[in-house]
XYZ file of N, CA and C in Angstrom:
237
model
N 0.820 -1.175 -0.019
C 0.008 0.024 -0.013
C 0.828 1.151 0.071
N 1.879 1.169 0.825
C 2.756 2.463 0.902
C 3.332 2.814 -0.403
N 3.819 1.747 -1.129
C 4.461 2.024 -2.478
C 3.585 2.576 -3.467
N 2.315 2.280 -3.481
C 1.335 2.734 -4.431
C 1.040 4.275 -4.176
N 0.954 4.643 -2.845
C 0.811 5.961 -2.408
C 2.029 6.893 -3.019
N 3.194 6.285 -2.801
C 4.437 7.031 -3.153
C 4.463 7.204 -4.708
N 4.077 6.059 -5.370
C 3.962 6.185 -6.866
C 3.024 7.230 -7.351
N 1.888 7.307 -6.647
C 0.872 8.338 -6.962
C 1.291 9.731 -6.773
N 2.028 9.935 -5.701
C 2.615 11.227 -5.474
C 3.595 11.697 -6.586
N 4.447 10.655 -6.860
C 5.519 10.923 -7.926
C 4.891 11.212 -9.156
N 3.839 10.544 -9.565
C 3.173 10.884 -10.845
C 2.452 12.214 -10.928
N 1.899 12.654 -9.695
C 1.269 13.937 -9.647
C 2.382 14.974 -9.636
N 3.516 14.785 -8.994
C 4.561 15.760 -8.965
C 5.197 15.995 -10.516
N 5.289 14.793 -11.273
C 5.608 14.921 -12.699
C 4.708 15.718 -13.456
N 3.346 15.485 -13.273
C 2.386 16.292 -13.964
C 2.433 17.772 -13.620
N 2.615 18.044 -12.253
C 2.630 19.427 -11.876
C 4.003 20.085 -12.477
N 5.039 19.271 -12.606
C 6.228 19.928 -13.234
C 5.937 20.264 -14.664
N 5.216 19.385 -15.424
C 4.881 19.709 -16.706
C 3.962 21.149 -16.684
N 3.012 21.186 -15.834
C 2.333 22.244 -15.677
C 3.065 23.639 -15.392
N 3.992 23.505 -14.549
C 4.891 24.644 -14.200
C 5.549 25.118 -15.543
N 6.225 24.172 -16.282
C 6.982 24.534 -17.467
C 6.020 25.085 -18.516
N 4.771 24.696 -18.572
C 3.703 25.213 -19.559
C 3.385 26.606 -18.941
N 3.145 26.830 -17.660
C 2.911 28.068 -17.231
C 3.836 29.136 -17.543
N 5.171 28.692 -17.595
C 6.155 29.687 -17.841
C 6.053 30.049 -19.304
N 5.701 29.067 -20.139
C 5.701 29.325 -21.640
C 4.341 30.247 -21.914
N 3.289 30.014 -21.149
C 2.162 30.768 -21.422
C 2.346 32.190 -20.899
N 3.086 32.414 -19.833
C 3.493 33.761 -19.430
C 4.299 34.472 -20.299
N 5.370 33.727 -20.831
C 6.319 34.285 -21.859
C 5.513 34.669 -23.155
N 4.490 33.916 -23.564
C 3.726 34.191 -24.847
C 2.645 35.236 -24.532
N 2.501 35.761 -23.344
C 1.423 36.645 -22.914
C 0.103 36.169 -23.210
N -0.227 34.800 -22.883
C -1.422 34.189 -23.332
C -2.197 34.088 -22.021
N -3.536 34.056 -22.087
C -4.432 33.929 -20.879
C -4.045 32.716 -20.147
N -4.149 32.714 -18.944
C -3.758 31.569 -18.125
C -5.075 30.989 -17.520
N -5.612 29.863 -18.237
C -6.580 29.232 -17.721
C -6.306 27.830 -17.548
N -7.263 26.978 -16.800
C -6.982 25.617 -16.747
C -6.896 24.776 -18.026
N -7.772 25.329 -18.982
C -7.827 24.748 -20.343
C -6.614 24.959 -21.139
N -6.003 26.285 -21.169
C -4.823 26.505 -21.773
C -3.626 25.752 -21.203
N -3.552 25.707 -19.847
C -2.513 24.974 -19.218
C -2.608 23.495 -19.635
N -3.868 22.944 -19.762
C -4.014 21.465 -20.133
C -3.452 21.338 -21.463
N -3.800 22.246 -22.332
C -3.267 22.094 -23.771
C -1.746 22.161 -23.830
N -1.283 23.242 -23.174
C 0.209 23.394 -23.382
C 0.980 22.254 -22.524
N 0.499 21.750 -21.594
C 1.286 20.740 -20.741
C 1.052 19.406 -21.152
N -0.035 19.161 -21.724
C -0.434 17.852 -22.177
C -0.828 16.948 -21.101
N -1.533 17.526 -20.038
C -2.054 16.791 -18.936
C -3.634 16.817 -18.889
N -4.188 15.976 -18.148
C -5.595 16.085 -17.949
C -6.085 17.403 -17.362
N -7.381 17.640 -17.720
C -7.920 19.095 -17.379
C -7.957 18.966 -15.820
N -8.419 17.978 -15.171
C -8.479 17.968 -13.684
C -7.097 18.217 -12.982
N -6.058 17.701 -13.654
C -4.742 17.947 -13.056
C -4.313 19.326 -13.216
N -4.574 19.999 -14.377
C -4.375 21.395 -14.548
C -5.157 22.351 -13.652
N -6.305 21.850 -13.415
C -7.259 22.666 -12.529
C -6.788 22.520 -10.956
N -6.292 21.335 -10.623
C -5.708 21.235 -9.219
C -4.399 21.961 -9.143
N -3.626 22.078 -10.137
C -2.335 22.834 -10.200
C -2.709 24.299 -9.979
N -3.664 24.725 -10.660
C -4.126 26.171 -10.628
C -4.680 26.492 -9.302
N -5.544 25.627 -8.703
C -6.059 25.827 -7.413
C -4.894 25.965 -6.446
N -4.004 25.019 -6.417
C -2.849 24.904 -5.422
C -1.956 26.240 -5.512
N -1.754 26.776 -6.712
C -0.756 27.884 -6.808
C -1.600 29.110 -7.464
N -2.880 29.260 -7.029
C -3.684 30.304 -7.634
C -3.130 31.630 -7.263
N -2.756 32.015 -6.030
C -2.144 33.281 -5.655
C -0.839 33.537 -6.294
N -0.059 32.409 -6.416
C 1.260 32.650 -6.808
C 1.212 32.868 -8.479
N 0.269 32.152 -9.027
C 0.091 32.529 -10.526
C -0.273 33.884 -10.759
N -1.307 34.431 -10.035
C -1.878 35.794 -10.197
C -0.698 36.804 -9.988
N 0.190 36.498 -9.060
C 1.422 37.400 -8.755
C 2.651 37.147 -9.711
N 2.452 35.987 -10.333
C 3.552 35.412 -11.176
C 4.845 35.194 -10.413
N 4.568 34.462 -9.243
C 5.810 33.959 -8.478
C 6.249 32.691 -9.046
N 6.834 32.711 -10.128
C 7.231 31.407 -10.717
C 8.419 30.831 -9.799
N 9.205 31.642 -9.257
C 10.272 31.073 -8.570
C 9.779 30.331 -7.224
N 8.740 30.716 -6.590
C 8.151 30.014 -5.594
C 7.574 28.662 -5.967
N 6.841 28.635 -7.121
C 6.250 27.423 -7.616
C 7.362 26.484 -8.035
N 8.466 26.884 -8.734
C 9.504 26.111 -9.028
C 10.229 25.469 -7.910
N 10.430 26.396 -6.861
C 11.168 25.747 -5.704
C 10.307 24.757 -4.958
N 9.008 24.959 -4.913
C 8.060 24.102 -4.321
C 8.084 22.700 -5.068
N 8.147 22.694 -6.373
C 8.232 21.354 -7.022
C 9.656 20.894 -7.217
N 10.541 21.611 -6.717
C 12.048 21.073 -6.824
C 12.525 21.380 -8.258
N 12.194 22.395 -8.909
C 12.539 22.717 -10.275
C 13.526 23.864 -10.311
N 14.432 23.887 -11.347
C 15.377 25.142 -11.593
C 14.642 25.746 -12.712
N 14.042 26.971 -12.426
C 13.365 27.725 -13.547
C 14.308 28.171 -14.692
N 15.519 28.291 -14.557
C 16.442 28.654 -15.676
C 16.690 27.480 -16.610
N 16.441 26.296 -16.198
C 16.660 25.034 -17.111
C 15.460 24.879 -17.940
N 14.322 25.462 -17.620
C 13.083 25.222 -18.444
C 13.100 26.004 -19.688
């Protein structure tokens, strides 16, 4: 049971990392940031994009990408 929980968390983190990279692209392109746009850009399910946006809603509004990246263990300069 424990290993399945860890696998699910890892899978969610990977999807959130895709969302973070897509979010950076959307901001760079000056496109509207919606769950649907994030879903299209990241190639993840809509519900995953929606959860990502709910989790980081305030940070996305203020465009605190560095906080989102550090929370997910990403280096923003690499993306």
